[in-house]
Each structure stands twice: as C-alpha cells, then as structure tokens.
mmCIF file of C-alpha atoms in Angstrom:
data_model
loop_
_atom_site.group_PDB
_atom_site.id
_atom_site.type_symbol
_atom_site.label_atom_id
_atom_site.label_comp_id
_atom_site.label_asym_id
_atom_site.label_seq_id
_atom_site.Cartn_x
_atom_site.Cartn_y
_atom_site.Cartn_z
ATOM 1 C CA MET E 9 3.212 19.857 -15.515
ATOM 2 C CA TRP E 10 -0.020 18.437 -16.452
ATOM 3 C CA LEU E 11 1.395 14.994 -16.260
ATOM 4 C CA SER E 12 2.330 15.691 -12.610
ATOM 5 C CA ARG E 13 -0.974 16.692 -11.765
ATOM 6 C CA ILE E 14 -2.667 13.644 -13.180
ATOM 7 C CA VAL E 15 -0.253 11.429 -11.276
ATOM 8 C CA THR E 16 -0.947 13.517 -7.968
ATOM 9 C CA LEU E 17 -4.726 12.929 -8.550
ATOM 10 C CA ILE E 18 -4.384 9.294 -9.186
ATOM 11 C CA LEU E 19 -2.185 8.893 -6.065
ATOM 12 C CA GLY E 20 -4.740 11.042 -3.958
ATOM 13 C CA VAL E 21 -7.648 8.839 -5.308
ATOM 14 C CA ALA E 22 -5.841 5.656 -4.349
ATOM 15 C CA VAL E 23 -4.924 6.949 -0.861
ATOM 16 C CA CYS E 24 -8.701 7.939 -0.118
ATOM 17 C CA PHE E 25 -9.794 4.426 -1.572
ATOM 18 C CA CYS E 26 -7.319 2.631 0.920
ATOM 19 C CA LEU E 27 -8.571 4.690 3.728
ATOM 20 C CA PHE E 28 -12.054 3.858 2.867
ATOM 21 C CA VAL E 29 -11.189 0.169 2.713
ATOM 22 C CA LEU E 30 -9.264 0.160 5.979
ATOM 23 C CA VAL E 31 -12.076 1.898 7.785
ATOM 24 C CA GLN E 32 -14.679 -0.559 6.585
ATOM 25 C CA VAL E 33 -12.408 -3.556 7.572
ATOM 26 C CA VAL E 34 -11.631 -2.134 10.976
ATOM 27 C CA SER E 35 -15.301 -1.341 11.696
ATOM 28 C CA ARG E 36 -17.103 -4.550 10.361
ATOM 29 C CA GLY E 37 -14.345 -7.049 9.331
ATOM 30 C CA TYR E 38 -14.938 -6.651 5.612
ATOM 31 C CA ALA E 39 -15.130 -4.070 2.913
ATOM 32 C CA SER E 40 -18.273 -3.192 0.890
ATOM 33 C CA LEU E 41 -18.599 -1.155 -2.260
ATOM 34 C CA GLY E 42 -22.282 -0.631 -3.413
ATOM 35 C CA GLY E 43 -23.386 -3.481 -1.405
ATOM 36 C CA TYR E 44 -20.901 -5.875 -3.047
ATOM 37 C CA SER E 45 -18.037 -7.625 -1.251
ATOM 38 C CA PHE E 46 -15.135 -9.959 -1.958
ATOM 39 C CA PHE E 47 -14.403 -12.988 0.085
ATOM 40 C CA LYS E 48 -12.025 -15.833 -0.133
ATOM 41 C CA VAL E 49 -12.616 -19.487 0.489
ATOM 42 C CA VAL E 50 -10.430 -20.877 3.331
ATOM 43 C CA THR E 51 -11.789 -24.082 4.221
ATOM 44 C CA GLY E 52 -13.107 -27.064 2.317
ATOM 45 C CA SER E 53 -16.571 -27.036 3.836
ATOM 46 C CA MET E 54 -18.188 -26.394 0.292
ATOM 47 C CA GLU E 55 -16.069 -28.787 -1.817
ATOM 48 C CA PRO E 56 -16.355 -29.698 -4.617
ATOM 49 C CA ASN E 57 -18.486 -26.637 -5.387
ATOM 50 C CA LEU E 58 -16.281 -24.275 -3.863
ATOM 51 C CA SER E 59 -12.563 -25.090 -3.534
ATOM 52 C CA VAL E 60 -10.048 -23.467 -1.181
ATOM 53 C CA GLY E 61 -8.437 -20.342 -2.524
ATOM 54 C CA GLU E 62 -11.478 -19.477 -4.768
ATOM 55 C CA LEU E 63 -12.705 -15.920 -4.433
ATOM 56 C CA LEU E 64 -16.339 -15.068 -4.138
ATOM 57 C CA LEU E 65 -18.437 -12.047 -4.881
ATOM 58 C CA THR E 66 -21.336 -11.460 -2.571
ATOM 59 C CA LYS E 67 -24.340 -9.119 -3.070
ATOM 60 C CA GLN E 68 -26.157 -7.457 -0.080
ATOM 61 C CA ILE E 69 -29.789 -8.736 -0.188
ATOM 62 C CA ASP E 70 -33.004 -8.958 2.083
ATOM 63 C CA PRO E 71 -33.201 -12.603 3.526
ATOM 64 C CA ALA E 72 -36.810 -12.782 2.230
ATOM 65 C CA GLU E 73 -35.339 -12.628 -1.360
ATOM 66 C CA ILE E 74 -33.073 -15.649 -0.664
ATOM 67 C CA ALA E 75 -34.414 -18.952 -1.980
ATOM 68 C CA VAL E 76 -33.473 -22.587 -0.681
ATOM 69 C CA ASP E 77 -30.244 -23.887 -2.404
ATOM 70 C CA ASP E 78 -28.773 -20.251 -2.755
ATOM 71 C CA ILE E 79 -25.074 -19.949 -1.259
ATOM 72 C CA ILE E 80 -24.908 -17.247 1.222
ATOM 73 C CA SER E 81 -21.982 -15.603 3.342
ATOM 74 C CA PHE E 82 -22.750 -14.829 7.089
ATOM 75 C CA ARG E 83 -21.175 -14.177 10.466
ATOM 76 C CA SER E 84 -21.132 -17.412 12.709
ATOM 77 C CA ARG E 85 -22.829 -17.350 15.857
ATOM 78 C CA SER E 86 -21.600 -20.833 16.841
ATOM 79 C CA PRO E 87 -19.587 -21.107 20.088
ATOM 80 C CA GLY E 88 -15.871 -20.902 19.237
ATOM 81 C CA MET E 89 -16.587 -19.353 15.950
ATOM 82 C CA ILE E 90 -18.340 -16.157 16.883
ATOM 83 C CA GLY E 91 -17.649 -13.487 14.173
ATOM 84 C CA ALA E 92 -16.101 -15.592 11.637
ATOM 85 C CA PHE E 93 -17.392 -15.435 8.124
ATOM 86 C CA ILE E 94 -18.892 -18.705 6.672
ATOM 87 C CA THR E 95 -20.283 -19.424 3.279
ATOM 88 C CA HIS E 96 -22.730 -22.315 3.160
ATOM 89 C CA ARG E 97 -25.730 -23.382 1.192
ATOM 90 C CA VAL E 98 -29.268 -22.519 2.315
ATOM 91 C CA ILE E 99 -31.187 -25.788 3.042
ATOM 92 C CA GLY E 100 -34.246 -24.401 4.662
ATOM 93 C CA LYS E 101 -35.965 -21.269 5.263
ATOM 94 C CA ASP E 102 -38.898 -20.335 7.702
ATOM 95 C CA VAL E 103 -40.266 -17.316 9.644
ATOM 96 C CA ASP E 104 -40.443 -17.002 13.459
ATOM 97 C CA GLU E 105 -43.074 -15.848 15.751
ATOM 98 C CA GLY E 106 -41.694 -12.375 15.396
ATOM 99 C CA GLY E 107 -41.854 -12.430 11.739
ATOM 100 C CA THR E 108 -38.070 -12.879 11.210
ATOM 101 C CA VAL E 109 -36.967 -14.809 8.324
ATOM 102 C CA ARG E 110 -34.607 -17.474 9.269
ATOM 103 C CA LEU E 111 -32.234 -19.185 6.905
ATOM 104 C CA TRP E 112 -30.898 -22.694 7.662
ATOM 105 C CA THR E 113 -27.621 -23.641 6.290
ATOM 106 C CA LYS E 114 -25.092 -26.409 5.717
ATOM 107 C CA GLY E 115 -21.794 -26.882 4.150
ATOM 108 C CA ASP E 116 -21.844 -29.217 0.994
ATOM 109 C CA ALA E 117 -19.056 -31.279 2.369
ATOM 110 C CA ASN E 118 -20.334 -31.209 5.962
ATOM 111 C CA LEU E 119 -22.172 -34.146 7.522
ATOM 112 C CA VAL E 120 -24.345 -31.979 9.671
ATOM 113 C CA ALA E 121 -26.284 -28.707 9.369
ATOM 114 C CA ASP E 122 -25.405 -25.538 11.065
ATOM 115 C CA VAL E 123 -26.995 -25.170 14.492
ATOM 116 C CA ASP E 124 -27.838 -21.436 14.505
ATOM 117 C CA PRO E 125 -30.177 -19.970 11.684
ATOM 118 C CA VAL E 126 -28.890 -16.875 9.673
ATOM 119 C CA THR E 127 -31.016 -13.770 9.934
ATOM 120 C CA THR E 128 -30.900 -10.051 9.049
ATOM 121 C CA ASP E 129 -28.404 -9.431 11.780
ATOM 122 C CA ASN E 130 -25.620 -11.623 10.682
ATOM 123 C CA LEU E 131 -26.377 -12.014 6.929
ATOM 124 C CA VAL E 132 -23.552 -10.500 4.863
ATOM 125 C CA GLY E 133 -25.089 -11.337 1.348
ATOM 126 C CA LYS E 134 -25.660 -13.879 -1.503
ATOM 127 C CA VAL E 135 -22.918 -15.265 -3.576
ATOM 128 C CA VAL E 136 -23.416 -13.921 -7.086
ATOM 129 C CA TRP E 137 -20.059 -15.008 -8.683
ATOM 130 C CA LYS E 138 -17.033 -17.376 -7.948
ATOM 131 C CA SER E 139 -13.820 -17.316 -9.670
ATOM 132 C CA GLY E 140 -13.484 -21.118 -9.940
ATOM 133 C CA GLY E 141 -10.081 -22.564 -10.774
ATOM 134 C CA SER E 142 -9.312 -20.306 -13.734
ATOM 135 C CA PHE E 143 -6.291 -18.161 -14.302
ATOM 136 C CA VAL E 144 -8.480 -15.110 -13.050
ATOM 137 C CA SER E 145 -8.795 -16.799 -9.614
ATOM 138 C CA LYS E 146 -5.213 -17.131 -9.227
ATOM 139 C CA ILE E 147 -4.583 -13.497 -10.235
ATOM 140 C CA MET E 148 -7.417 -12.328 -7.855
ATOM 141 C CA SER E 149 -6.126 -14.655 -4.980
ATOM 142 C CA PHE E 150 -2.670 -13.213 -5.360
ATOM 143 C CA LEU E 151 -3.773 -9.475 -5.433
ATOM 144 C CA SER E 152 -6.067 -10.033 -2.245
ATOM 145 C CA GLY E 153 -2.949 -11.237 -0.317
ATOM 146 C CA ARG E 154 -0.204 -9.486 1.426
ATOM 147 C CA TYR E 155 2.202 -9.274 -1.678
ATOM 148 C CA GLY E 156 -0.618 -8.455 -3.943
ATOM 149 C CA PHE E 157 -1.342 -5.500 -1.765
ATOM 150 C CA LEU E 158 2.223 -4.337 -2.018
ATOM 151 C CA VAL E 159 2.109 -4.731 -5.908
ATOM 152 C CA CYS E 160 -1.258 -3.136 -6.406
ATOM 153 C CA ILE E 161 -1.138 -0.285 -3.820
ATOM 154 C CA ALA E 162 2.081 0.151 -1.868
ATOM 155 C CA PHE E 163 4.510 0.021 -4.762
ATOM 156 C CA PRO E 164 2.603 2.436 -7.263
ATOM 157 C CA MET E 165 2.032 5.086 -4.218
ATOM 158 C CA LEU E 166 5.684 4.913 -3.615
ATOM 159 C CA LEU E 167 6.522 5.147 -7.304
ATOM 160 C CA GLY E 168 4.125 8.158 -7.823
ATOM 161 C CA ALA E 169 5.783 9.839 -4.835
ATOM 162 C CA ALA E 170 9.115 9.287 -6.050
ATOM 163 C CA TRP E 171 8.071 10.686 -9.720
ATOM 164 C CA ILE E 172 6.677 13.711 -8.213
ATOM 165 C CA LEU E 173 9.767 14.381 -6.050
ATOM 166 C CA ARG E 174 11.907 14.209 -9.253
ATOM 167 C CA GLU E 175 9.677 16.536 -11.011
ATOM 168 C CA ASN E 176 9.950 19.100 -8.044
ATOM 169 C CA ILE E 177 13.875 18.653 -8.192
ATOM 170 C CA ARG E 178 13.874 19.288 -11.916
ATOM 171 C CA ALA E 179 11.808 22.450 -11.237
ATOM 172 C CA MET E 180 14.241 23.728 -8.772
ATOM 173 C CA ARG E 181 17.126 23.024 -11.135
ATOM 174 C CA ARG E 182 15.289 25.030 -13.894
ATOM 175 C CA ASP E 183 14.878 27.933 -11.392
ATOM 176 C CA MET E 184 18.519 27.692 -10.504
ATOM 177 C CA GLN E 185 19.531 27.893 -13.899
ATOM 178 C CA THR E 186 17.342 30.960 -14.512
ATOM 179 C CA ILE E 187 19.023 32.641 -11.677
ATOM 180 C CA LEU E 188 22.612 31.715 -12.822
ATOM 181 C CA GLU E 189 21.739 33.071 -16.266
ATOM 182 C CA SER E 190 20.450 36.267 -14.769
ATOM 183 C CA ILE E 191 23.780 36.479 -12.768
ATOM 184 C CA GLU E 192 25.776 35.994 -15.970
ATOM 185 C CA GLN E 193 23.801 38.672 -18.077
ATOM 186 C CA SER E 194 24.308 41.118 -15.382
ATOM 187 C CA ASN E 195 28.070 40.366 -15.158
ATOM 188 C CA PRO E 196 28.960 42.742 -18.295
ATOM 189 C CA GLU E 197 27.332 45.636 -16.787
ATOM 190 C CA ALA E 198 29.468 45.183 -13.671
ATOM 191 C CA GLU E 199 32.724 44.950 -15.875
ATOM 192 C CA SER E 200 31.459 48.067 -18.007
ATOM 193 C CA SER E 201 31.123 49.990 -14.755
ATOM 194 C CA ALA E 202 34.588 48.940 -13.526
ATOM 195 C CA PRO E 203 36.330 51.798 -15.587
ATOM 196 C CA ALA E 204 34.106 54.274 -14.125
ATOM 197 C CA ALA E 205 35.236 53.153 -10.563
ATOM 198 C CA GLY E 206 38.859 53.366 -11.951
ATOM 199 C CA GLU E 207 38.204 56.791 -12.884
ATOM 200 C CA MET E 208 37.136 57.740 -9.474
ATOM 201 C CA SER E 209 40.094 56.200 -7.967
ATOM 202 C CA GLU E 210 42.216 58.167 -10.459
ATOM 203 C CA SER E 211 40.591 61.341 -9.428
ATOM 204 C CA ALA E 212 40.783 60.477 -5.737
ATOM 205 C CA SER E 213 44.442 59.780 -6.037
ATOM 206 C CA GLU E 214 45.102 63.239 -7.396
ATOM 207 C CA GLU E 215 43.932 64.463 -3.879
ATOM 208 C CA THR E 216 45.189 61.674 -1.748
ATOM 209 C CA PRO E 217 48.886 60.500 -1.225
ATOM 210 C CA ASP E 218 50.660 57.759 -3.207
ATOM 211 C CA ALA E 219 50.092 55.338 -0.418
ATOM 212 C CA ALA E 220 46.303 55.689 -0.335
ATOM 213 C CA SER E 221 46.057 55.408 -4.158
ATOM 214 C CA THR E 222 48.094 52.057 -4.021
ATOM 215 C CA GLU E 223 45.833 50.598 -1.294
ATOM 216 C CA THR E 224 42.770 51.574 -3.252
ATOM 217 C CA SER E 225 44.019 50.089 -6.505
ATOM 218 C CA MET E 226 44.797 46.740 -4.415
ATOM 219 C CA GLU E 227 41.348 46.519 -3.055
ATOM 220 C CA ASP E 228 39.928 47.060 -6.425
ATOM 221 C CA GLU E 229 42.134 44.133 -7.903
ATOM 222 C CA GLU E 230 40.995 41.806 -4.995
ATOM 223 C CA TYR E 231 37.341 42.707 -5.551
ATOM 224 C CA GLN E 232 37.731 42.006 -9.248
ATOM 225 C CA GLN E 233 39.342 38.680 -8.522
ATOM 226 C CA LEU E 234 36.760 37.656 -6.013
ATOM 227 C CA CYS E 235 33.984 38.431 -8.504
ATOM 228 C CA GLU E 236 35.647 36.305 -11.189
ATOM 229 C CA LYS E 237 36.080 33.523 -8.752
ATOM 230 C CA ILE E 238 32.427 33.533 -7.810
ATOM 231 C CA ARG E 239 31.476 33.867 -11.425
ATOM 232 C CA ALA E 240 33.581 30.826 -12.318
ATOM 233 C CA GLU E 241 32.119 28.635 -9.690
ATOM 234 C CA LEU E 242 28.646 29.498 -10.642
ATOM 235 C CA ILE E 243 29.238 28.600 -14.174
ATOM 236 C CA GLU E 244 30.893 25.357 -13.326
ATOM 237 C CA GLU E 245 27.933 24.412 -10.962
ATOM 238 C CA LEU E 246 25.535 25.266 -13.849
ATOM 239 C CA LYS E 247 27.541 22.842 -16.309
ATOM 240 C CA HIS E 248 27.341 20.020 -13.637
ATOM 241 C CA SER E 249 23.475 20.597 -13.327
ATOM 242 C CA ASP E 250 23.096 20.684 -16.973
ATOM 243 C CA GLU E 251 24.899 17.001 -17.453
ATOM 244 C CA PRO E 252 22.167 14.431 -18.307
ATOM 245 C CA LYS E 253 21.661 11.799 -15.572
ATOM 246 C CA GLN E 254 20.591 8.263 -16.272
ATOM 247 C CA PRO E 255 17.421 7.427 -14.825
ATOM 248 C CA GLU E 256 17.503 4.941 -11.657
ATOM 249 C CA GLN E 257 16.241 1.466 -12.359
ATOM 250 C CA GLU E 258 13.820 0.230 -9.691
#
C-alpha cells in the first residue's frame, strides 16, 4: 500500500511539473526554473564555438553585469525574426541617454553584426554551460525532443497510471474473496437450520392435507438445490480469481 502511495505522489509531482513548464512555454516561449533555462542551437551562426544540436544553459542576469565577449541568449527584434531566440556573442556595450545598458552582438560565423542592441527587455540570459559534442549532448538533445518527451514524461505517467489501476483491481479481488469466504462460512449455519425447517414442515403436515405437505417438501428441495447451485458458482468464481496471472509485457 505504501508503494502505491509513493507512485501516486511521484505521478502527481510529474503532472504538476509538466503543467508548470507548459504554462511558461505558452506565456513566454521558454521555461525557466530559478532563473536558469535550456536552449538548443538550431543554426550555425556561432560555429565553431557552438555547433548545431548543442544544448545551452543560460542564467538570468542584469545587462550591466555582462561583459564584452560573453555569449548571451535574447529575443530578436529584427524584421522577419521578431520574437525568435538567438544566441550570439557580445562585441560591444554602452549606455544610452536614458541610462539603459545596450549590448551589441554578432554571431561568430556571421559577417556582419546584429542591427538592434539587446537590452533588459529582450535579454534572456548569459550562457553559463554548453553541452558540446559529448555523449551527454546527444542524450540531452534526445530528451528535449518529441520522443524524449514521450520517454521521460508521457510513458512513465501512463505506466504509473496502469500500475495504480492494477493495484486497485487487486484490492477489489481481495474484497471479493473476503465476501466469498464469509458466505462460505455462513453456509454451515444454513445447513444446520435446515432440519429445524424440516421439523416445522413435519409439524405443519400433521395439521394439513397430504397434498400441501408434498408441495412444501418440493419447495424445500428446490430451495436447497438453488442454494447449492449458488454456492458452487461462487466457489468456482473464487478459484478462477485465485489463479496466478502472468504480468503483461509492455
């Protein structure tokens, strides 16, 4: 029973985490946990330093703390790419007349710098870790994709739900077995009370005609046969429910 509660708790935490990530992705386009966010490189604008398919971990930081040569992720303001997430290197930094820090960026593989500066409004964070071309990068890249979502979230949730359902079915079978055992234990009492019923029919037969006595005897026999039939069916059903079943392979 305690194992079922643990699985239920883990399943509930997984569902809450999925909802948390979903709300963030829908509201601002990416998920952030404690100011940290994961991004995947999809273009070669930063090659050879950042290759396509690598995963990046960014940390939310104030633009004033970012230095030239840092790599940052931000939302593009360029026409045709508005809202797209870009990761480029900082090549310049200044402050405008209003006191706003501006970061000028450029992709390492690009020939020209980005036209629009990055400010607090469109800055996502500074890149603090990159996966590189290691085995970890391949695993993380897989997990961040569609099939990785199914493996890490959807499949475990379905498996946990199936496990909980199986435990509930087992509990129902145990309850049914208890009921059947109680019925079987109460059956001898019914048999012991049968002679008393017979005595009552005999005493009644002394005061009623032979036809009525015969009819009462037939009714008693039919009742006993019906009870025996019900008892046999319940015992047979209990035997079938007690047979061990092979677990299904998933």
